[in-house]
Coordinates of C-alpha atoms in Angstrom, one line a residue:
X12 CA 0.0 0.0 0.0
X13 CA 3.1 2.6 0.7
X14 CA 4.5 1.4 -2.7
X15 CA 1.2 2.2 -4.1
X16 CA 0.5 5.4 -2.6
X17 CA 4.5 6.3 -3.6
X18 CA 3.8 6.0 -6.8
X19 CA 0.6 8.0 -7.0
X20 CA 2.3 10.8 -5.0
X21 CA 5.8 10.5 -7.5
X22 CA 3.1 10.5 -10.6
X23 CA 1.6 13.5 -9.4
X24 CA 4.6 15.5 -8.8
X25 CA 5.9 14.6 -12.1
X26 CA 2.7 15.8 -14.1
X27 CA 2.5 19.1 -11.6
X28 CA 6.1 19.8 -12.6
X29 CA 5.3 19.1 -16.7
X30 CA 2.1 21.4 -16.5
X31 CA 3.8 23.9 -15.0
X32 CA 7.0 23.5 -16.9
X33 CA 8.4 25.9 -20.1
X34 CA 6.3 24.6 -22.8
X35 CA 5.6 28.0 -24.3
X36 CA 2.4 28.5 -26.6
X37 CA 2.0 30.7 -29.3
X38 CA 0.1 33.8 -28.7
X39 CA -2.3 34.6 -31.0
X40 CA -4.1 37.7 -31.7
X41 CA -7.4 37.7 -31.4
X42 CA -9.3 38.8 -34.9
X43 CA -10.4 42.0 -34.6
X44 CA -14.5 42.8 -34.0
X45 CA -16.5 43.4 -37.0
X46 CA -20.2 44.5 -36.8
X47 CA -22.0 43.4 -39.6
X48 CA -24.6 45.6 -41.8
X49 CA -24.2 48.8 -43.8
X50 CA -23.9 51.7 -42.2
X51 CA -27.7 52.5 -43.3
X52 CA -28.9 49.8 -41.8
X53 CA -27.0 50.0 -38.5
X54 CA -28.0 53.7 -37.6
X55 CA -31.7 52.1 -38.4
X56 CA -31.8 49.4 -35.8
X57 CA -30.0 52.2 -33.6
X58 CA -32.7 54.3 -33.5
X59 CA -35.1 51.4 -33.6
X60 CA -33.2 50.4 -30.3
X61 CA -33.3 54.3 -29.0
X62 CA -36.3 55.9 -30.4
X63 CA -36.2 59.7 -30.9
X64 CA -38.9 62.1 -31.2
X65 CA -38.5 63.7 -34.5
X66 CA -38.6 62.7 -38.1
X67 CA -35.1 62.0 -39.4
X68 CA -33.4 60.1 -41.8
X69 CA -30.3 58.5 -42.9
X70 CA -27.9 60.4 -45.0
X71 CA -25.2 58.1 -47.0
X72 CA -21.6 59.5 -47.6
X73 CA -20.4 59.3 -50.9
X74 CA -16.5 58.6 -50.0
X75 CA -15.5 58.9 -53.7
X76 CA -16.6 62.7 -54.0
X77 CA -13.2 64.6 -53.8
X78 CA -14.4 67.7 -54.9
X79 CA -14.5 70.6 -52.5
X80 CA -18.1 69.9 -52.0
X81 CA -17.9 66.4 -51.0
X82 CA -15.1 67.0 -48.8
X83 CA -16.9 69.3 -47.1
X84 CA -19.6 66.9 -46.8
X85 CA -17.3 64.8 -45.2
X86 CA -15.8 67.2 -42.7
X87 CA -19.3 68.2 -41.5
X88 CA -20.9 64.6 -41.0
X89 CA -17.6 63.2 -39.7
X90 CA -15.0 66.0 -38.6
X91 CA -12.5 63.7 -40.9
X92 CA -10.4 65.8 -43.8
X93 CA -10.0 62.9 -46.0
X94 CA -11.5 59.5 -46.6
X95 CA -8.1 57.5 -47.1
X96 CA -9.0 55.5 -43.5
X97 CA -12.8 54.6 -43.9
X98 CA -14.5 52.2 -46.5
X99 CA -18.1 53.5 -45.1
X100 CA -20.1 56.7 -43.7
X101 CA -23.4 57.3 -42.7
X102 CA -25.4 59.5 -40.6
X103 CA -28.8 59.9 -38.7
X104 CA -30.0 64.0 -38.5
X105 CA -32.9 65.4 -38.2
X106 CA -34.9 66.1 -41.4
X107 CA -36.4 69.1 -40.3
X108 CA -35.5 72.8 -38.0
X109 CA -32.5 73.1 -35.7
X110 CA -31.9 70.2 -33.5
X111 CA -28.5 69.8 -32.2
X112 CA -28.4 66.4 -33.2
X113 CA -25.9 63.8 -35.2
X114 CA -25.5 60.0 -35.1
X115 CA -22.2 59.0 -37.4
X116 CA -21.1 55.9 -38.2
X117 CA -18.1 55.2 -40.3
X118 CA -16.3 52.1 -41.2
X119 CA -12.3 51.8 -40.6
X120 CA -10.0 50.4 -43.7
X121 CA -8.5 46.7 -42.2
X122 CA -5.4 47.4 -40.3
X123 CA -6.4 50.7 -39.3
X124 CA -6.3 51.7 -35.7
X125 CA -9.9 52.7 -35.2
X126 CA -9.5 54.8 -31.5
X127 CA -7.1 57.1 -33.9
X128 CA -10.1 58.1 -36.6
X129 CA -12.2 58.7 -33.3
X130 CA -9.7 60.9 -31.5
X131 CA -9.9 62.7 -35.8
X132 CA -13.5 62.9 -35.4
X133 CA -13.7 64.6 -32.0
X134 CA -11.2 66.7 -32.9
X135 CA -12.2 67.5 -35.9
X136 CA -16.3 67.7 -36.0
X137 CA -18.2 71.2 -35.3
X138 CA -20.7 70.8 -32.9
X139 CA -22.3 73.9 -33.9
X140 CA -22.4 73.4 -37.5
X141 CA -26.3 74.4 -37.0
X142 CA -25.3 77.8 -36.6
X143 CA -28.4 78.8 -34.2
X144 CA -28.2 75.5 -31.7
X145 CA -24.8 73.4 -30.6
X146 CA -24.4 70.1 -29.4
X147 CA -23.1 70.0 -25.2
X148 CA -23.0 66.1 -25.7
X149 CA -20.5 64.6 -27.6
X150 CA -19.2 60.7 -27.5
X151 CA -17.0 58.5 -29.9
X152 CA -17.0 55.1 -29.3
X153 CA -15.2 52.3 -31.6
X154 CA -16.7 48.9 -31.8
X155 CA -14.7 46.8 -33.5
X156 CA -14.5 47.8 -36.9
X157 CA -17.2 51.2 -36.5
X158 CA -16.5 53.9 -34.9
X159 CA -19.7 55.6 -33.6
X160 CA -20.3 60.0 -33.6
X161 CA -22.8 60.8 -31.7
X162 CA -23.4 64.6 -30.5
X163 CA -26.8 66.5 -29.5
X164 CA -28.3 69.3 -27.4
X165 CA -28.8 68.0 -23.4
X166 CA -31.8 70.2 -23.2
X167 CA -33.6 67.9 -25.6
X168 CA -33.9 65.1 -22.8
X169 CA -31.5 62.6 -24.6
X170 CA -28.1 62.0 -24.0
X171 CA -25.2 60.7 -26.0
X172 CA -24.7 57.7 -23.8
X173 CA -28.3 56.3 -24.3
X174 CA -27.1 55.9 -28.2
X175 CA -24.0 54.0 -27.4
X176 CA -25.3 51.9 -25.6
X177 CA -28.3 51.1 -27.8
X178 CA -25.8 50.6 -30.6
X179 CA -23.9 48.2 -28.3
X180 CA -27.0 46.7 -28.2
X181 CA -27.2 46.3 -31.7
X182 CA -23.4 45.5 -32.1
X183 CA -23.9 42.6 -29.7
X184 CA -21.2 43.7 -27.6
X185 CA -19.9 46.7 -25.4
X186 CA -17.4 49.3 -27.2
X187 CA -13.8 49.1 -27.0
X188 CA -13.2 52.8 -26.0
X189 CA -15.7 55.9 -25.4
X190 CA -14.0 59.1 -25.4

């Protein structure tokens, strides 16, 4: 029985000692997020997710314009200068008045470090491109491949944080960074 119970105690020093030994394992990154859908169709089942209370609509951005007109479409939906980073843009605005109010969403190129296009957009968007109102509540939040804009007037009763986290929601999983 002490032979027996020697062995058992020598076996399970001997695997302890090989489990904890140098066998090294390749790390492996893990694949980066994607959220699947257009653009379009993602700022639809946003506001599906957080309803507002006025008409609006989604606005496509043609990323191919390079004239001065369609860059400066692109500098007022997504405070980006060029479109050399993005394969996608979209936005939600009101369709009528002057509501402080803007949902973006644009897609990042592969291999391009998405929390540096957000820190372009905040930096580069005019939250009072209304000229009579201005948007107090501004986010940018990446999720995986997206990055999300979303600025708006506090004294309308919503708030930027509702948004992302209804488009978590319809991500299927919590941002990567909110700034």
């Amino acid at each position: 029985m002490k032979k027996f119970l020697s062995v058992v105690l020598a076996l399970t020093m001997l695997l302890s000692m090989t489990a904890c030994g140098g066998k090294k394992t390749e790390e492996t990154q893990a694949p980066a997020l994607s959220v699947s859908g257009t653009m379009e169709e993602l700022l639809n089942k946003t506001i599906e997710e957080r309803p507002v209370e006025f008409m609006g609509g989604v606005i496509p951005v043609d990323l191919t314009d390079s004239s001065e007109d369609g860059l400066w479409v692109l500098k007022n939906y997504t405070g980006l200068d060029s479109a050399e980073k993005i394969t996608e843009a979209a936005a939600y605005e009101p369709m009528m008045g002057s509501m402080a109010f803007s949902m973006v969403l644009v897609r990042v190129t592969e291999g391009t470090d998405s929390k540096a296009v957000a820190q372009s957009m905040k930096s580069g968007i005019d939250t009072r491109k209304w000229i009579c109102v201005e948007a107090d509540d501004l986010k940018v939040a990446g999720f995986g491949d997206v990055v999300m804009l979303i600025m708006l007037n506090s004294d309308s009763g919503m708030t930027a944080q509702s948004f992302v986290d209804a488009f978590a929601k319809v991500a299927g999983f919590d941002p990567a960074f909110v700034i």
